[in-house]
Tab-separated table of C-alpha atoms and ligand atoms in Angstrom:
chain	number	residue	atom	x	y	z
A	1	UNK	CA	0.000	0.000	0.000
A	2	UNK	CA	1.678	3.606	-0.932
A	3	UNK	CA	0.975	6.824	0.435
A	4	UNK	CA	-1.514	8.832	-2.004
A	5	UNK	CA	-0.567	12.379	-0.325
A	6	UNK	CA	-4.184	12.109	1.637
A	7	UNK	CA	-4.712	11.585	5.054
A	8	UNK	CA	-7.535	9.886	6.856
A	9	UNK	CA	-8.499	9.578	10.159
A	10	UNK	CA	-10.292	6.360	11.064
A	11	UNK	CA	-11.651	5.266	14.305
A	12	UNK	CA	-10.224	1.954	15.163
A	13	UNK	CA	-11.802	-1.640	13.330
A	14	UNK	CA	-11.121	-4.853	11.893
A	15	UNK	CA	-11.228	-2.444	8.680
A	16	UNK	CA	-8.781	0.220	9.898
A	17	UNK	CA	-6.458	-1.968	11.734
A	18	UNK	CA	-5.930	-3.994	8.362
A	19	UNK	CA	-5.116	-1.020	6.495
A	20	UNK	CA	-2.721	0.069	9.206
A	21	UNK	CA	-1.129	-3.317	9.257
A	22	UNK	CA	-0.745	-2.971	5.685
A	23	UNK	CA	0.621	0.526	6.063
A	24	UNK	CA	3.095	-0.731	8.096
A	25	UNK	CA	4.353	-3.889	6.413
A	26	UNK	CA	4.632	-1.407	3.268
A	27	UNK	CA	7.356	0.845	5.539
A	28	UNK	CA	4.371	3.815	5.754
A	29	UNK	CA	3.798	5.790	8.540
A	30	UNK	CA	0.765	5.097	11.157
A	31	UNK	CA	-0.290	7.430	13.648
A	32	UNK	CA	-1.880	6.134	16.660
A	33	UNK	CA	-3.204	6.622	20.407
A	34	UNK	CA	-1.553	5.763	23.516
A	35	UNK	CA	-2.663	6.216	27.064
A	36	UNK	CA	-0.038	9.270	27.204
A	37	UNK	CA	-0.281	11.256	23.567
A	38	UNK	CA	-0.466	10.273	20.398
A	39	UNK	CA	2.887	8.351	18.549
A	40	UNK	CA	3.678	8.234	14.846
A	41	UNK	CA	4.964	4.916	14.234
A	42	UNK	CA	6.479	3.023	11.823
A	43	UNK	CA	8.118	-1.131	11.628
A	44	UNK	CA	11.472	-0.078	13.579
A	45	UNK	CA	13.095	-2.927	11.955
A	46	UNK	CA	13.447	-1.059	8.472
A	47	UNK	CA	15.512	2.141	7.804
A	48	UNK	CA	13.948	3.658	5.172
A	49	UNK	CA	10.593	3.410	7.546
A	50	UNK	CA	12.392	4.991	9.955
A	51	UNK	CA	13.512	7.607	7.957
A	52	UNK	CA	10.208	8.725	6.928
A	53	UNK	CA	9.696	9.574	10.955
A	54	UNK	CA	12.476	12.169	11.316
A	55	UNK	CA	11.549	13.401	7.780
A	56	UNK	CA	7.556	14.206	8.689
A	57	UNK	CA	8.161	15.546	12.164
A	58	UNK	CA	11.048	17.610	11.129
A	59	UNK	CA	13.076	15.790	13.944
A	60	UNK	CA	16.779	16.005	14.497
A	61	UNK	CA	18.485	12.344	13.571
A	62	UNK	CA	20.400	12.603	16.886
A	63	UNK	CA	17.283	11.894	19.192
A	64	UNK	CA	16.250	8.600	19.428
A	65	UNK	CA	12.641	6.905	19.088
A	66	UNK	CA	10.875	4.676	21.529
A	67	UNK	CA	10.464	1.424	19.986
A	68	UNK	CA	6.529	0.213	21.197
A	69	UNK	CA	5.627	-3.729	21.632
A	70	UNK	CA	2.431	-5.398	22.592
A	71	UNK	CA	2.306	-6.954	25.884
A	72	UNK	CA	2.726	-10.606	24.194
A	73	UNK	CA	5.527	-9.426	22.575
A	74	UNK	CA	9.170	-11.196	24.252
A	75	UNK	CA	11.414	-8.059	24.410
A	76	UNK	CA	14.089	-10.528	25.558
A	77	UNK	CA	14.767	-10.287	21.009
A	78	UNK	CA	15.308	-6.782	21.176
A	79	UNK	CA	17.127	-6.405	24.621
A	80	UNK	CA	19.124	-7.388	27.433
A	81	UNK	CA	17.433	-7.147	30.761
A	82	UNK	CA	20.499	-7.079	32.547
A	83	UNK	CA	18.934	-6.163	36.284
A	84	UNK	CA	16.405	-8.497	38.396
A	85	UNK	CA	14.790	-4.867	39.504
A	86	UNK	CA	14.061	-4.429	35.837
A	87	UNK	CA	11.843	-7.302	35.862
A	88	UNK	CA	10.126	-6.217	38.779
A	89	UNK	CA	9.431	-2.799	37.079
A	90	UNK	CA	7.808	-4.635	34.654
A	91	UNK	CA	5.435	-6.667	36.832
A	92	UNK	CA	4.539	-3.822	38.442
A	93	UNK	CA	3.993	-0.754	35.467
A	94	UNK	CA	3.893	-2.608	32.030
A	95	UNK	CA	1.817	-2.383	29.741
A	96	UNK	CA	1.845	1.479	31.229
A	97	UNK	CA	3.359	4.941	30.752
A	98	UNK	CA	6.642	3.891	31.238
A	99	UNK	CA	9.662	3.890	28.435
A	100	UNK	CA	12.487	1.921	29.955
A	101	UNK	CA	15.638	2.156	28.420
A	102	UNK	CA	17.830	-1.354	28.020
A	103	UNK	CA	21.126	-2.364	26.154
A	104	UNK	CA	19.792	-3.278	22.127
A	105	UNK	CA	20.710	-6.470	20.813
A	106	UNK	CA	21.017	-4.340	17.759
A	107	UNK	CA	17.479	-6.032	16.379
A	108	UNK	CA	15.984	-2.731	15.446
A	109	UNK	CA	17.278	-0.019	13.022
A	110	UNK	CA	20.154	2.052	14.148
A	111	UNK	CA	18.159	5.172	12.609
A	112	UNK	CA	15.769	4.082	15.973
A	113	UNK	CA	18.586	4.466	18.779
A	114	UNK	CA	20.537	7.116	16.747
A	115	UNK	CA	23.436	4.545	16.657
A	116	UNK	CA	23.011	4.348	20.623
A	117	UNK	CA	23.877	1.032	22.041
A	118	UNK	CA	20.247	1.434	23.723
A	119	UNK	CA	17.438	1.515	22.778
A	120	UNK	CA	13.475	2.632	24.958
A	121	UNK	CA	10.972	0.168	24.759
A	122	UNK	CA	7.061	0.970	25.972
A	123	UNK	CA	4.526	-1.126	25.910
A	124	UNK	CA	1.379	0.826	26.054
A	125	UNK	CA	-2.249	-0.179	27.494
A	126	UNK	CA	-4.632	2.552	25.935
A	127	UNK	CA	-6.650	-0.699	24.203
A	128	UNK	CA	-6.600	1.082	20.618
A	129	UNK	CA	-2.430	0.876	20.895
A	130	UNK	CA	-2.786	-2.816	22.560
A	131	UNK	CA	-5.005	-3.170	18.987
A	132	UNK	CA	-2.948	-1.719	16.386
A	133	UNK	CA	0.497	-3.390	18.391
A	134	UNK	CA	-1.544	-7.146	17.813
A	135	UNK	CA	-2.387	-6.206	14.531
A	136	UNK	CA	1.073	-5.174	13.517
A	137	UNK	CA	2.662	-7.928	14.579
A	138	UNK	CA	6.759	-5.682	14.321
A	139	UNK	CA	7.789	-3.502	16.883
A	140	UNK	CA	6.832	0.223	16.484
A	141	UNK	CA	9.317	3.125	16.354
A	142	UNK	CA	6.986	6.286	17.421
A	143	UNK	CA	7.724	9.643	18.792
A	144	UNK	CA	4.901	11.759	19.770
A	145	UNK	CA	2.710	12.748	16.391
A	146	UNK	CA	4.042	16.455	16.173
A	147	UNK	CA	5.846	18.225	14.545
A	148	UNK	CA	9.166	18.530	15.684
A	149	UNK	CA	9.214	21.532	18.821
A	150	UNK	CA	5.342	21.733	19.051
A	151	UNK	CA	2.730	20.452	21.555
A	152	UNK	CA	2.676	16.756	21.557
A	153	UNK	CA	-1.144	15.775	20.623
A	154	UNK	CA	-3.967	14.596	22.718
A	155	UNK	CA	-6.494	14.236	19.916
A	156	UNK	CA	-6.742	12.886	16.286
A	157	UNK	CA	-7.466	16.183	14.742
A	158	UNK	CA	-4.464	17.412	16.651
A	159	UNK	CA	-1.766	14.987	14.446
A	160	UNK	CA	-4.301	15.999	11.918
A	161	UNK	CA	-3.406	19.690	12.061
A	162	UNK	CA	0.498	19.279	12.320
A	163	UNK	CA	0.679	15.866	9.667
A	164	UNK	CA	-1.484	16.336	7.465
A	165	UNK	CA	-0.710	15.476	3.792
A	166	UNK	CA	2.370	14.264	5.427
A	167	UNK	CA	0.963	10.990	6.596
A	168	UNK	CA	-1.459	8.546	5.193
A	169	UNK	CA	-3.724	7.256	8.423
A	170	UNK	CA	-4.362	8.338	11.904
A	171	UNK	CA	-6.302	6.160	13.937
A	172	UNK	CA	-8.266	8.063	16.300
A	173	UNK	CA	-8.861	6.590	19.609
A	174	UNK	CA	-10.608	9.717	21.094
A	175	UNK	CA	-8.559	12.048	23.885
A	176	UNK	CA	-5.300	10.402	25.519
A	177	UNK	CA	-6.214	10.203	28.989
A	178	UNK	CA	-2.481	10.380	31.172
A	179	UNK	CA	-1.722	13.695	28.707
A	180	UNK	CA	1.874	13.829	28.889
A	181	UNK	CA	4.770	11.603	28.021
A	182	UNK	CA	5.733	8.882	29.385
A	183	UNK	CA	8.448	8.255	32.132
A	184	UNK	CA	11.749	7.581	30.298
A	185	UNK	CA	13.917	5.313	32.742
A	186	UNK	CA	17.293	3.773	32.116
A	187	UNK	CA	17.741	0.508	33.175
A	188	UNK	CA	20.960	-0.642	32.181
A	189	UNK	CA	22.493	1.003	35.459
A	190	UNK	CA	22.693	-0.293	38.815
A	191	UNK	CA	20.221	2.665	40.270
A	192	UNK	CA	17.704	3.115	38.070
A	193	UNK	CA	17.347	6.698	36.579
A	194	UNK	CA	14.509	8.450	35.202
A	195	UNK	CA	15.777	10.864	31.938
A	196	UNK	CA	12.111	12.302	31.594
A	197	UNK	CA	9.382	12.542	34.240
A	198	UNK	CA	6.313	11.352	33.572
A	199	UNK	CA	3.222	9.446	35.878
A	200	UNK	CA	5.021	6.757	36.949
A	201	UNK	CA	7.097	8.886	39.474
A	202	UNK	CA	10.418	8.705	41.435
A	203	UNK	CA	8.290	7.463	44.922
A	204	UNK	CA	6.564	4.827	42.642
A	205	UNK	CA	9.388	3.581	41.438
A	206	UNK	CA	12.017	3.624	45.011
A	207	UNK	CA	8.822	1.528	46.014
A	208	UNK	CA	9.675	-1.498	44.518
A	209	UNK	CA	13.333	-0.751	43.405
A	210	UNK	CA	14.428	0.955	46.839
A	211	UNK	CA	16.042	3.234	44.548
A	212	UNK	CA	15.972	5.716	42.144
A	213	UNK	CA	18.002	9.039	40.474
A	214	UNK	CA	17.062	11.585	38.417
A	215	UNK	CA	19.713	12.384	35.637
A	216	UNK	CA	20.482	15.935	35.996
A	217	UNK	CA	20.329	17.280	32.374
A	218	UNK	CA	22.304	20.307	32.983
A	219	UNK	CA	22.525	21.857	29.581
A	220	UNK	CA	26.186	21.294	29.553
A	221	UNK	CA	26.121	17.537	30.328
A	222	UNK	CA	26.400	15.375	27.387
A	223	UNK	CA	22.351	14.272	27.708
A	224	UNK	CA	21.540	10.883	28.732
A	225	UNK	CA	18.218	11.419	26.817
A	226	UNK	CA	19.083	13.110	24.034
A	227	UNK	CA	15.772	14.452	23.782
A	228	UNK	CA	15.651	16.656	26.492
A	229	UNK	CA	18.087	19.576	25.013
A	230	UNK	CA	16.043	20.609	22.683
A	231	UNK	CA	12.991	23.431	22.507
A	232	UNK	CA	10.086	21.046	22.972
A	233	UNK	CA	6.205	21.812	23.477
A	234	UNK	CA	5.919	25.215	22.539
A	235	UNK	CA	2.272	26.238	21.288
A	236	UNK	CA	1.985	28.495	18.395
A	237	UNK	CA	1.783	31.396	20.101
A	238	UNK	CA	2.657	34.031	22.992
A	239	UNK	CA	3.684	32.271	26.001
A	240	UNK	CA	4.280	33.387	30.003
A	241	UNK	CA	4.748	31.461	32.729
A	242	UNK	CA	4.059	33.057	36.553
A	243	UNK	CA	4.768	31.493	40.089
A	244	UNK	CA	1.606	30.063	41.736
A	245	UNK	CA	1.413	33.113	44.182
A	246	UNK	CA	1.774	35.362	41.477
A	247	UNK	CA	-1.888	35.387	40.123
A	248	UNK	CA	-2.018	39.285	40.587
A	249	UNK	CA	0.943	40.368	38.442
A	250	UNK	CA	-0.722	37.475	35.974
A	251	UNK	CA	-3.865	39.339	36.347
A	252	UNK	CA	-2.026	42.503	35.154
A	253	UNK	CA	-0.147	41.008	32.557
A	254	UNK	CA	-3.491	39.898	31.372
A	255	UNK	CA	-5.283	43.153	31.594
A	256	UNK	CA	-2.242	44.754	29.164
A	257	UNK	CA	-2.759	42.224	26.421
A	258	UNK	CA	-6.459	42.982	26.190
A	259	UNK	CA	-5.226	47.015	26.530
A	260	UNK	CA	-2.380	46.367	23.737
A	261	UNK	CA	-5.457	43.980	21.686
A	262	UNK	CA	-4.367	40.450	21.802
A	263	UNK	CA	-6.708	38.259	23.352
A	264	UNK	CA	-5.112	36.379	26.270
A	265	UNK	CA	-5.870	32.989	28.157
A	266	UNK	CA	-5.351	32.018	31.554
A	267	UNK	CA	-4.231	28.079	31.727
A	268	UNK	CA	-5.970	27.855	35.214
A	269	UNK	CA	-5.795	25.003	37.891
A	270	UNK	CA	-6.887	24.393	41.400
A	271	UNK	CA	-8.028	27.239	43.747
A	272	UNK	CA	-5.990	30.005	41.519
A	273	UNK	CA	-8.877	30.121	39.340
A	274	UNK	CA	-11.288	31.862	41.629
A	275	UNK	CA	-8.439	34.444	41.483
A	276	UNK	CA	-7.928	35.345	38.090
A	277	UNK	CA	-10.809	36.853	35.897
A	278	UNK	CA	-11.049	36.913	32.116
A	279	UNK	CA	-10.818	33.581	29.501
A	280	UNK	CA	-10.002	30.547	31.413
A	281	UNK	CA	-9.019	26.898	30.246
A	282	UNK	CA	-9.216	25.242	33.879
A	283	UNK	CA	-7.157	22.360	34.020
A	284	UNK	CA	-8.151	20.489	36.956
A	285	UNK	CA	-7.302	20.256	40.517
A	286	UNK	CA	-5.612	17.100	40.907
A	287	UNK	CA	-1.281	16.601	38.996
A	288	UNK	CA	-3.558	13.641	37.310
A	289	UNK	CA	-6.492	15.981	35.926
A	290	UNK	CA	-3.495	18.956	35.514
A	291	UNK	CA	-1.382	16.389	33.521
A	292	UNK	CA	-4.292	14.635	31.637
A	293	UNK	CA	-5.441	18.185	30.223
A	294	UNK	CA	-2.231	20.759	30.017
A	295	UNK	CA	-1.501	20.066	26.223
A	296	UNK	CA	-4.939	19.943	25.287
A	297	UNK	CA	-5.469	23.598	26.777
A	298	UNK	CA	-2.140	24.688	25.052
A	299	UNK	CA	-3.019	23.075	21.451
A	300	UNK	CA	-7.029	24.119	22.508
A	301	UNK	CA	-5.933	27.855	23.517
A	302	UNK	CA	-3.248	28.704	20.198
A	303	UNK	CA	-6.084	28.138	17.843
A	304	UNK	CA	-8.344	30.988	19.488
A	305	UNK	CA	-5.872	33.301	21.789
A	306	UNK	CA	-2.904	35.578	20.942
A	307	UNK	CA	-0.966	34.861	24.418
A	308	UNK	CA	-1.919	31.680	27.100
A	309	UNK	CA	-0.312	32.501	30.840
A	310	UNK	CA	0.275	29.472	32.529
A	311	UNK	CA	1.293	29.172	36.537
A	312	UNK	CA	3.467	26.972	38.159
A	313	UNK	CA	1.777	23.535	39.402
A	314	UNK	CA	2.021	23.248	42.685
A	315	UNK	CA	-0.168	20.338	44.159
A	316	UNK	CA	1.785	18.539	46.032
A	317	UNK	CA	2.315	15.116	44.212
A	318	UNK	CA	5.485	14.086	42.635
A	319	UNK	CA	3.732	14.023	39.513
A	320	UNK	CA	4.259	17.877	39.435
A	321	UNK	CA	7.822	17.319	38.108
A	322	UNK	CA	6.867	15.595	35.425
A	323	UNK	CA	4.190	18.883	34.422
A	324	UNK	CA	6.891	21.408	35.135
A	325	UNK	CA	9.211	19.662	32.956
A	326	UNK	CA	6.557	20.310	30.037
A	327	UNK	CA	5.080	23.362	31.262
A	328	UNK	CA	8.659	25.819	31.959
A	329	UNK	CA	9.813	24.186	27.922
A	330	UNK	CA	6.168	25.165	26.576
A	331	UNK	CA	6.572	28.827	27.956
A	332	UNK	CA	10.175	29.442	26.869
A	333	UNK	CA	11.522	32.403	25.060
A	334	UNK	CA	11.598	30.906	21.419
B	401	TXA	O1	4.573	8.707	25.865
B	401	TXA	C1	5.511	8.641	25.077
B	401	TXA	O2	6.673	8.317	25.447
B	401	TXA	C2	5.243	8.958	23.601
B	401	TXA	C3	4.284	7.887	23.062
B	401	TXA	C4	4.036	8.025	21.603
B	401	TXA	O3	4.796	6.618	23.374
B	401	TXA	N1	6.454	9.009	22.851
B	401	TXA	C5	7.350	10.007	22.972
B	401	TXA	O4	8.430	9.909	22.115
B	401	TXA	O5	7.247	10.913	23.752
B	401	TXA	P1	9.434	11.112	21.857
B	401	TXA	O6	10.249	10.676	20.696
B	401	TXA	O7	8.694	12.375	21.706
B	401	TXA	O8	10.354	11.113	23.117
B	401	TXA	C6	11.265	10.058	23.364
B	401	TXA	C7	12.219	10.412	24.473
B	401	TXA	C8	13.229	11.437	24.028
B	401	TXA	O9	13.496	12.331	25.104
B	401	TXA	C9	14.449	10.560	23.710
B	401	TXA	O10	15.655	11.271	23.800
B	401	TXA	C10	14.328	9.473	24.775
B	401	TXA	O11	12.937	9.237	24.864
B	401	TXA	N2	14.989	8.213	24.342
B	401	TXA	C11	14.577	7.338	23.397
B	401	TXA	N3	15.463	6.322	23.263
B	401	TXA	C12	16.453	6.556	24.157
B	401	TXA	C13	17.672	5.881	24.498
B	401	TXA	N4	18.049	4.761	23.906
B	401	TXA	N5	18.443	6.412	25.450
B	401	TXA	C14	18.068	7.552	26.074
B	401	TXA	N6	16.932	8.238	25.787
B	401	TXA	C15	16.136	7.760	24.849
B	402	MG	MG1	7.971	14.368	21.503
């Protein structure tokens, strides 16, 4: 099956999953959901597949891709598991929002790891990945379904608006509930360390490793996820980001956007929200709701709003690190 330049979006069947598989097996690219945002996949066992990833996303070839299995799938063929804790990770968060990073047995494409001796693998449980994974049969090389720098997506019609004519299927499997990434955690060391945050947390995981680090991604440390250095989930427009005690120099910065005529939202969460008064996205209250909706309210509020003003998310839970990680890139000078 080639690509005719058109791109559909197809809730998931018997009928769509066939054309996906044969998508696939034809080295064309397949976006689907996940229970964190949407990937962009493609059989990570051919190069000129691969290729086609970097290529539509605009992606730089030094950051590698998370290759994506279904559950039945032995990773043992793509990886060494070379620590018992790993094993225990697995019992305990796969299928999940967890990436953990092995050492390859050099199985997939080296355009996958970036010529890195590792190489992520994630095995999802949103039931439309579990269903396309199955139907596949070949392990899936997916980043998020953006293009390169932009909002990962949450929705179909989000890949739609960055990928399309660019891809030849998305299969929509509604809104991505978890909302961000997931956890990227290398497990080749004797400690395990988490390179992105994500929900399956530092405390979650010292619970049933004892331990756990967080590589420290200075931006003069050779990056252990190579993915980290770069400008990452910036909406297409005006950005600021304000401490969560600062809602009344928000409120001011607000009032002088509608003054200078831009139309401004507030990205609101929590209790803040009775404080600030104008156009509100509210996120939630809980780092779960927060997480679940912040892209959607970035990739929501660029279509309509000149400038979104997001706060720091303070709730508590150790799934704010993960959120800040997002939220401090997303608001960035560009
Ligand atoms: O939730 C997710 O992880 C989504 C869905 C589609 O699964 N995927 C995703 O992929 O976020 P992407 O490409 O946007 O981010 C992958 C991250 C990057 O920060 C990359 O550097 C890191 O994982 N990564 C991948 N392979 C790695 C490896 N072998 N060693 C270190 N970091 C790796
Ligand atoms: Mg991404």
């Amino acid at each position: 099956m080639s690509f005719d330049g058109k791109t559909r979006i197809l809730k998931i069947d018997d009928k769509s999953l066939k054309a996906a598989r044969e998508l696939i097996l034809s080295e064309e690219l397949v976006a689907f959901p996940t229970e964190t945002v949407y990937g962009l996949g493609a059989t990570a066992l051919s190069d000129s597949a691969v290729e086609k990833i970097f290529k539509a996303k605009g992606r730089p070839s030094d950051n590698p891709l998370i290759v994506h299995v279904h559950e039945d799938y032995d990773i043992e063929k793509l990886v060494y598991i070379d620590h018992d804790y790993a094993r225990k990770l697995r019992e305990k968060f796969v299928p999940g929002p967890l990436t953990m990073v092995y050492r390859s047995r050099g199985a997939v494409s080296p355009i996958v790891t970036c010529g890195l001796d590792t190489v992520g693998i994630r095995v999802p449980y949103h039931e439309g990945a579990r269903k396309f994974l199955r139907a596949v049969g070949v392990p899936i090389a997916a980043p998020s379904a953006n293009v390169s720098k932009h909002t990962s997506p949450v929705t179909a019609k989000h890949v739609y608006d960055d990928l399309s004519g660019k891809i030849p299927l998305i299969l929509d499997g509604g809104k991505c509930s978890g909302g961000i990434e997931s956890t990227v955690l290398d497990v080749t060391t004797d400690t395990p360390i988490i390179l992105r945050s994500g929900l399956v947390t530092a405390e979650m995981i010292k619970e049933v490793v004892g331990k756990c680090e967080y590589s420290l991604n200075k931006p003069t440390d050779k990056a252990r996820a190579p993915g980290m250095k770069y400008t990452h989930y910036c909406p297409r427009c005006e950005t600021a980001l304000f401490g969560a005690n600062e809602t009344e120099r928000a409120q001011s910065f607000y009032d002088i956007c509608v003054k200078d005529g831009k139309k401004p939202l507030f990205l609101s969460y929590g209790d803040l929200d009775n404080k600030l008064s104008g156009n509100k996205f509210y996120l939630g209250k809980t780092a779960e709701e927060i997480a679940s909706n912040l892209y959607y309210g970035l990739l929501e509020g660029e279509k309509t709003y000149d400038v979104i003003i997001a706060f720091e998310v303070v709730t508590g839970s150790d799934v704010d690190v993960g959120i800040m990680n997002r939220l401090s890139k997303a608001c960035a000078k560009k």
